[in-house]
């Protein structure tokens, strides 16, 4: 498709397990963002990738969270040793990568940690 | 981090009524954006505002960038059932090299009664 895609759409895991969330950005978009949306809250910035530059990881809430972007396209957000407070919707967005511009969001992955 | 105060938190209106929501901040933002999020989807950009005082319309939607650059409002006229969703304001700040970051409000949940 032409939009940002994310998988899985839903993930239920047990506390302590690791999870991987995937994002496929729009083709040609060099900028990629991960956000976390908790119930009743706005979107919380997690990490930003732009081309080959070092990612901005300033929003990652703990060292259990990491992300990588392979080949400047697909990105994976990994949460190790999940905790119940990690339960949220994780949204990925991409943009052309020219600064202030429209970010196009994927449908999100709904993570539930039991 | 920076906060955008969005109000109201929720609205329940009758079809055909007009709706108004707003965002305020204690800090200056250089760009204001309004997004809508449908259930199970990612946010979609409705309107972008780039200049203080700017008033922009998109169909039944009208948004304004406040003169002080610390606030914005979104109006929806003659609401219809498909307007249901969560509306988010978001802002960009030109803060060195991180002007790609968006700060989001907590959202306004709009329910339209047919």
PDB file of N, CA and C in Angstrom, chain B residues 43-114:
ATOM      1  N   UNK B  43      -3.279   9.041  13.661  1.00  0.00           N
ATOM      2  CA  UNK B  43      -3.751  10.408  13.417  1.00  0.00           C
ATOM      3  C   UNK B  43      -3.543  10.820  11.961  1.00  0.00           C
ATOM      4  N   UNK B  44      -4.479  11.610  11.465  1.00  0.00           N
ATOM      5  CA  UNK B  44      -4.411  12.143  10.104  1.00  0.00           C
ATOM      6  C   UNK B  44      -4.419  13.659  10.186  1.00  0.00           C
ATOM      7  N   UNK B  45      -3.526  14.301   9.446  1.00  0.00           N
ATOM      8  CA  UNK B  45      -3.429  15.760   9.489  1.00  0.00           C
ATOM      9  C   UNK B  45      -4.654  16.400   8.852  1.00  0.00           C
ATOM     10  N   UNK B  46      -5.245  17.362   9.575  1.00  0.00           N
ATOM     11  CA  UNK B  46      -6.400  18.106   9.077  1.00  0.00           C
ATOM     12  C   UNK B  46      -5.977  19.468   8.538  1.00  0.00           C
ATOM     13  N   UNK B  47      -5.274  20.200   9.368  1.00  0.00           N
ATOM     14  CA  UNK B  47      -4.887  21.570   9.020  1.00  0.00           C
ATOM     15  C   UNK B  47      -3.517  21.863   9.610  1.00  0.00           C
ATOM     16  N   UNK B  48      -2.697  22.593   8.854  1.00  0.00           N
ATOM     17  CA  UNK B  48      -1.397  23.053   9.336  1.00  0.00           C
ATOM     18  C   UNK B  48      -1.357  24.572   9.275  1.00  0.00           C
ATOM     19  N   UNK B  49      -0.817  25.189  10.307  1.00  0.00           N
ATOM     20  CA  UNK B  49      -0.740  26.643  10.418  1.00  0.00           C
ATOM     21  C   UNK B  49       0.704  27.042  10.627  1.00  0.00           C
ATOM     22  N   UNK B  50       1.185  27.991   9.833  1.00  0.00           N
ATOM     23  CA  UNK B  50       2.609  28.301   9.839  1.00  0.00           C
ATOM     24  C   UNK B  50       2.940  29.727  10.259  1.00  0.00           C
ATOM     25  N   UNK B  51       1.925  30.618  10.306  1.00  0.00           N
ATOM     26  CA  UNK B  51       2.199  32.012  10.624  1.00  0.00           C
ATOM     27  C   UNK B  51       1.265  32.502  11.696  1.00  0.00           C
ATOM     28  N   UNK B  52       1.814  33.280  12.634  1.00  0.00           N
ATOM     29  CA  UNK B  52       0.988  33.856  13.687  1.00  0.00           C
ATOM     30  C   UNK B  52      -0.141  34.659  13.072  1.00  0.00           C
ATOM     31  N   UNK B  53      -1.355  34.449  13.594  1.00  0.00           N
ATOM     32  CA  UNK B  53      -2.527  35.134  13.081  1.00  0.00           C
ATOM     33  C   UNK B  53      -3.190  34.447  11.910  1.00  0.00           C
ATOM     34  N   UNK B  54      -2.552  33.438  11.365  1.00  0.00           N
ATOM     35  CA  UNK B  54      -3.087  32.744  10.185  1.00  0.00           C
ATOM     36  C   UNK B  54      -4.410  32.076  10.509  1.00  0.00           C
ATOM     37  N   UNK B  55      -5.366  32.244   9.606  1.00  0.00           N
ATOM     38  CA  UNK B  55      -6.677  31.600   9.702  1.00  0.00           C
ATOM     39  C   UNK B  55      -6.833  30.744   8.456  1.00  0.00           C
ATOM     40  N   UNK B  56      -7.035  29.456   8.640  1.00  0.00           N
ATOM     41  CA  UNK B  56      -7.091  28.530   7.512  1.00  0.00           C
ATOM     42  C   UNK B  56      -8.334  27.669   7.578  1.00  0.00           C
ATOM     43  N   UNK B  57      -8.964  27.463   6.439  1.00  0.00           N
ATOM     44  CA  UNK B  57     -10.151  26.621   6.377  1.00  0.00           C
ATOM     45  C   UNK B  57      -9.905  25.420   5.485  1.00  0.00           C
ATOM     46  N   UNK B  58     -10.580  24.333   5.847  1.00  0.00           N
ATOM     47  CA  UNK B  58     -10.533  23.110   5.052  1.00  0.00           C
ATOM     48  C   UNK B  58     -11.924  22.510   5.114  1.00  0.00           C
ATOM     49  N   UNK B  59     -12.768  22.909   4.169  1.00  0.00           N
ATOM     50  CA  UNK B  59     -14.156  22.458   4.201  1.00  0.00           C
ATOM     51  C   UNK B  59     -14.873  23.056   5.396  1.00  0.00           C
ATOM     52  N   UNK B  60     -15.414  22.181   6.240  1.00  0.00           N
ATOM     53  CA  UNK B  60     -16.144  22.654   7.419  1.00  0.00           C
ATOM     54  C   UNK B  60     -15.214  22.959   8.602  1.00  0.00           C
ATOM     55  N   UNK B  61     -13.928  22.782   8.405  1.00  0.00           N
ATOM     56  CA  UNK B  61     -12.965  23.023   9.470  1.00  0.00           C
ATOM     57  C   UNK B  61     -12.315  24.387   9.293  1.00  0.00           C
ATOM     58  N   UNK B  62     -12.128  25.072  10.410  1.00  0.00           N
ATOM     59  CA  UNK B  62     -11.409  26.338  10.415  1.00  0.00           C
ATOM     60  C   UNK B  62     -10.473  26.322  11.602  1.00  0.00           C
ATOM     61  N   UNK B  63      -9.230  26.710  11.381  1.00  0.00           N
ATOM     62  CA  UNK B  63      -8.266  26.752  12.472  1.00  0.00           C
ATOM     63  C   UNK B  63      -7.519  28.067  12.426  1.00  0.00           C
ATOM     64  N   UNK B  64      -7.090  28.530  13.583  1.00  0.00           N
ATOM     65  CA  UNK B  64      -6.322  29.764  13.649  1.00  0.00           C
ATOM     66  C   UNK B  64      -5.093  29.580  14.512  1.00  0.00           C
ATOM     67  N   UNK B  65      -4.024  30.227  14.098  1.00  0.00           N
ATOM     68  CA  UNK B  65      -2.751  30.286  14.807  1.00  0.00           C
ATOM     69  C   UNK B  65      -2.778  31.587  15.592  1.00  0.00           C
ATOM     70  N   UNK B  66      -2.744  31.511  16.903  1.00  0.00           N
ATOM     71  CA  UNK B  66      -2.859  32.700  17.723  1.00  0.00           C
ATOM     72  C   UNK B  66      -1.724  33.697  17.508  1.00  0.00           C
ATOM     73  N   UNK B  67      -2.058  34.964  17.698  1.00  0.00           N
ATOM     74  CA  UNK B  67      -1.085  36.053  17.494  1.00  0.00           C
ATOM     75  C   UNK B  67       0.138  35.885  18.385  1.00  0.00           C
ATOM     76  N   UNK B  68      -0.075  35.420  19.587  1.00  0.00           N
ATOM     77  CA  UNK B  68       1.040  35.257  20.522  1.00  0.00           C
ATOM     78  C   UNK B  68       1.875  34.016  20.221  1.00  0.00           C
ATOM     79  N   UNK B  69       1.422  33.188  19.307  1.00  0.00           N
ATOM     80  CA  UNK B  69       2.025  31.901  18.931  1.00  0.00           C
ATOM     81  C   UNK B  69       1.991  30.888  20.075  1.00  0.00           C
ATOM     82  N   UNK B  70       1.117  31.163  21.059  1.00  0.00           N
ATOM     83  CA  UNK B  70       1.011  30.252  22.190  1.00  0.00           C
ATOM     84  C   UNK B  70      -0.343  29.546  22.235  1.00  0.00           C
ATOM     85  N   UNK B  71      -1.152  29.732  21.185  1.00  0.00           N
ATOM     86  CA  UNK B  71      -2.447  29.085  21.211  1.00  0.00           C
ATOM     87  C   UNK B  71      -2.985  28.900  19.799  1.00  0.00           C
ATOM     88  N   UNK B  72      -3.958  27.996  19.704  1.00  0.00           N
ATOM     89  CA  UNK B  72      -4.616  27.736  18.430  1.00  0.00           C
ATOM     90  C   UNK B  72      -5.999  27.189  18.720  1.00  0.00           C
ATOM     91  N   UNK B  73      -6.934  27.436  17.824  1.00  0.00           N
ATOM     92  CA  UNK B  73      -8.244  26.811  17.973  1.00  0.00           C
ATOM     93  C   UNK B  73      -8.647  26.120  16.672  1.00  0.00           C
ATOM     94  N   UNK B  74      -9.557  25.173  16.829  1.00  0.00           N
ATOM     95  CA  UNK B  74     -10.135  24.463  15.696  1.00  0.00           C
ATOM     96  C   UNK B  74     -11.646  24.516  15.827  1.00  0.00           C
ATOM     97  N   UNK B  75     -12.314  24.951  14.784  1.00  0.00           N
ATOM     98  CA  UNK B  75     -13.771  24.954  14.744  1.00  0.00           C
ATOM     99  C   UNK B  75     -14.256  23.978  13.685  1.00  0.00           C
ATOM    100  N   UNK B  76     -15.315  23.268  14.004  1.00  0.00           N
ATOM    101  CA  UNK B  76     -15.984  22.399  13.042  1.00  0.00           C
ATOM    102  C   UNK B  76     -17.417  22.889  12.938  1.00  0.00           C
ATOM    103  N   UNK B  77     -17.837  23.218  11.749  1.00  0.00           N
ATOM    104  CA  UNK B  77     -19.205  23.719  11.576  1.00  0.00           C
ATOM    105  C   UNK B  77     -20.117  22.590  11.087  1.00  0.00           C
ATOM    106  N   UNK B  78     -21.363  22.693  11.468  1.00  0.00           N
ATOM    107  CA  UNK B  78     -22.405  21.763  11.013  1.00  0.00           C
ATOM    108  C   UNK B  78     -21.941  20.312  11.124  1.00  0.00           C
ATOM    109  N   UNK B  79     -21.664  19.886  12.353  1.00  0.00           N
ATOM    110  CA  UNK B  79     -21.075  18.561  12.573  1.00  0.00           C
ATOM    111  C   UNK B  79     -21.942  17.435  11.996  1.00  0.00           C
ATOM    112  N   UNK B  80     -21.261  16.379  11.577  1.00  0.00           N
ATOM    113  CA  UNK B  80     -21.915  15.185  11.042  1.00  0.00           C
ATOM    114  C   UNK B  80     -21.376  13.971  11.789  1.00  0.00           C
ATOM    115  N   UNK B  81     -22.064  12.840  11.726  1.00  0.00           N
ATOM    116  CA  UNK B  81     -21.626  11.677  12.507  1.00  0.00           C
ATOM    117  C   UNK B  81     -20.189  11.244  12.248  1.00  0.00           C
ATOM    118  N   UNK B  82     -19.699  11.394  11.043  1.00  0.00           N
ATOM    119  CA  UNK B  82     -18.330  10.950  10.752  1.00  0.00           C
ATOM    120  C   UNK B  82     -17.264  11.882  11.333  1.00  0.00           C
ATOM    121  N   UNK B  83     -17.684  12.955  11.965  1.00  0.00           N
ATOM    122  CA  UNK B  83     -16.718  13.821  12.662  1.00  0.00           C
ATOM    123  C   UNK B  83     -16.271  13.187  13.978  1.00  0.00           C
ATOM    124  N   UNK B  84     -16.929  12.129  14.392  1.00  0.00           N
ATOM    125  CA  UNK B  84     -16.564  11.447  15.634  1.00  0.00           C
ATOM    126  C   UNK B  84     -15.102  11.007  15.597  1.00  0.00           C
ATOM    127  N   UNK B  85     -14.413  11.229  16.695  1.00  0.00           N
ATOM    128  CA  UNK B  85     -13.026  10.819  16.787  1.00  0.00           C
ATOM    129  C   UNK B  85     -12.300  11.631  17.835  1.00  0.00           C
ATOM    130  N   UNK B  86     -11.004  11.478  17.885  1.00  0.00           N
ATOM    131  CA  UNK B  86     -10.176  12.257  18.809  1.00  0.00           C
ATOM    132  C   UNK B  86      -9.395  13.280  17.999  1.00  0.00           C
ATOM    133  N   UNK B  87      -9.487  14.520  18.405  1.00  0.00           N
ATOM    134  CA  UNK B  87      -8.785  15.607  17.727  1.00  0.00           C
ATOM    135  C   UNK B  87      -7.598  16.023  18.579  1.00  0.00           C
ATOM    136  N   UNK B  88      -6.442  16.070  17.936  1.00  0.00           N
ATOM    137  CA  UNK B  88      -5.218  16.455  18.635  1.00  0.00           C
ATOM    138  C   UNK B  88      -4.658  17.741  18.050  1.00  0.00           C
ATOM    139  N   UNK B  89      -4.219  18.619  18.918  1.00  0.00           N
ATOM    140  CA  UNK B  89      -3.378  19.707  18.448  1.00  0.00           C
ATOM    141  C   UNK B  89      -1.933  19.268  18.617  1.00  0.00           C
ATOM    142  N   UNK B  90      -1.064  19.845  17.823  1.00  0.00           N
ATOM    143  CA  UNK B  90       0.363  19.535  17.910  1.00  0.00           C
ATOM    144  C   UNK B  90       1.133  20.759  17.462  1.00  0.00           C
ATOM    145  N   UNK B  91       2.321  20.913  18.009  1.00  0.00           N
ATOM    146  CA  UNK B  91       3.121  22.065  17.652  1.00  0.00           C
ATOM    147  C   UNK B  91       4.577  21.707  17.425  1.00  0.00           C
ATOM    148  N   UNK B  92       5.175  22.474  16.533  1.00  0.00           N
ATOM    149  CA  UNK B  92       6.612  22.411  16.299  1.00  0.00           C
ATOM    150  C   UNK B  92       7.265  23.613  16.946  1.00  0.00           C
ATOM    151  N   UNK B  93       8.415  23.401  17.566  1.00  0.00           N
ATOM    152  CA  UNK B  93       9.220  24.522  18.046  1.00  0.00           C
ATOM    153  C   UNK B  93      10.557  24.485  17.326  1.00  0.00           C
ATOM    154  N   UNK B  94      11.019  25.633  16.860  1.00  0.00           N
ATOM    155  CA  UNK B  94      12.339  25.696  16.237  1.00  0.00           C
ATOM    156  C   UNK B  94      13.392  25.720  17.330  1.00  0.00           C
ATOM    157  N   UNK B  95      13.784  24.527  17.768  1.00  0.00           N
ATOM    158  CA  UNK B  95      14.736  24.431  18.873  1.00  0.00           C
ATOM    159  C   UNK B  95      16.013  23.778  18.369  1.00  0.00           C
ATOM    160  N   UNK B  96      16.853  24.577  17.762  1.00  0.00           N
ATOM    161  CA  UNK B  96      18.105  24.052  17.256  1.00  0.00           C
ATOM    162  C   UNK B  96      17.880  23.038  16.164  1.00  0.00           C
ATOM    163  N   UNK B  97      18.474  21.881  16.293  1.00  0.00           N
ATOM    164  CA  UNK B  97      18.354  20.872  15.257  1.00  0.00           C
ATOM    165  C   UNK B  97      17.199  19.936  15.429  1.00  0.00           C
ATOM    166  N   UNK B  98      16.328  20.200  16.407  1.00  0.00           N
ATOM    167  CA  UNK B  98      15.254  19.241  16.663  1.00  0.00           C
ATOM    168  C   UNK B  98      13.894  19.821  16.316  1.00  0.00           C
ATOM    169  N   UNK B  99      13.840  20.612  15.223  1.00  0.00           N
ATOM    170  CA  UNK B  99      12.555  21.211  14.875  1.00  0.00           C
ATOM    171  C   UNK B  99      11.610  20.212  14.246  1.00  0.00           C
ATOM    172  N   UNK B 100      12.028  18.936  14.108  1.00  0.00           N
ATOM    173  CA  UNK B 100      11.140  17.907  13.588  1.00  0.00           C
ATOM    174  C   UNK B 100      10.204  17.399  14.682  1.00  0.00           C
ATOM    175  N   UNK B 101      10.509  17.684  15.945  1.00  0.00           N
ATOM    176  CA  UNK B 101       9.725  17.111  17.032  1.00  0.00           C
ATOM    177  C   UNK B 101       8.368  17.778  17.125  1.00  0.00           C
ATOM    178  N   UNK B 102       7.363  16.967  17.278  1.00  0.00           N
ATOM    179  CA  UNK B 102       6.013  17.441  17.517  1.00  0.00           C
ATOM    180  C   UNK B 102       5.665  17.235  18.984  1.00  0.00           C
ATOM    181  N   UNK B 103       5.065  18.268  19.588  1.00  0.00           N
ATOM    182  CA  UNK B 103       4.494  18.135  20.919  1.00  0.00           C
ATOM    183  C   UNK B 103       2.989  18.063  20.746  1.00  0.00           C
ATOM    184  N   UNK B 104       2.355  17.066  21.358  1.00  0.00           N
ATOM    185  CA  UNK B 104       0.926  16.845  21.189  1.00  0.00           C
ATOM    186  C   UNK B 104       0.138  17.230  22.436  1.00  0.00           C
ATOM    187  N   UNK B 105      -1.078  17.741  22.211  1.00  0.00           N
ATOM    188  CA  UNK B 105      -2.032  17.859  23.289  1.00  0.00           C
ATOM    189  C   UNK B 105      -2.599  16.488  23.610  1.00  0.00           C
ATOM    190  N   UNK B 106      -3.420  16.411  24.669  1.00  0.00           N
ATOM    191  CA  UNK B 106      -3.953  15.121  25.099  1.00  0.00           C
ATOM    192  C   UNK B 106      -5.202  14.710  24.325  1.00  0.00           C
ATOM    193  N   UNK B 107      -5.690  15.605  23.484  1.00  0.00           N
ATOM    194  CA  UNK B 107      -6.794  15.235  22.626  1.00  0.00           C
ATOM    195  C   UNK B 107      -8.149  15.663  23.137  1.00  0.00           C
ATOM    196  N   UNK B 108      -9.068  15.868  22.206  1.00  0.00           N
ATOM    197  CA  UNK B 108     -10.470  16.130  22.501  1.00  0.00           C
ATOM    198  C   UNK B 108     -11.284  15.027  21.856  1.00  0.00           C
ATOM    199  N   UNK B 109     -12.018  14.287  22.671  1.00  0.00           N
ATOM    200  CA  UNK B 109     -12.864  13.212  22.165  1.00  0.00           C
ATOM    201  C   UNK B 109     -14.214  13.793  21.783  1.00  0.00           C
ATOM    202  N   UNK B 110     -14.533  13.709  20.497  1.00  0.00           N
ATOM    203  CA  UNK B 110     -15.787  14.261  19.996  1.00  0.00           C
ATOM    204  C   UNK B 110     -16.766  13.143  19.679  1.00  0.00           C
ATOM    205  N   UNK B 111     -17.957  13.258  20.249  1.00  0.00           N
ATOM    206  CA  UNK B 111     -19.041  12.327  19.949  1.00  0.00           C
ATOM    207  C   UNK B 111     -20.187  13.122  19.343  1.00  0.00           C
ATOM    208  N   UNK B 112     -20.701  12.665  18.230  1.00  0.00           N
ATOM    209  CA  UNK B 112     -21.797  13.351  17.547  1.00  0.00           C
ATOM    210  C   UNK B 112     -23.018  12.449  17.555  1.00  0.00           C
ATOM    211  N   UNK B 113     -24.081  12.947  18.139  1.00  0.00           N
ATOM    212  CA  UNK B 113     -25.328  12.194  18.222  1.00  0.00           C
ATOM    213  C   UNK B 113     -26.188  12.478  16.991  1.00  0.00           C
ATOM    214  N   UNK B 114     -26.499  11.447  16.200  1.00  0.00           N
ATOM    215  CA  UNK B 114     -27.276  11.685  14.974  1.00  0.00           C
ATOM    216  C   UNK B 114     -28.683  12.218  15.265  1.00  0.00           C
TER     217      UNK B 114
END
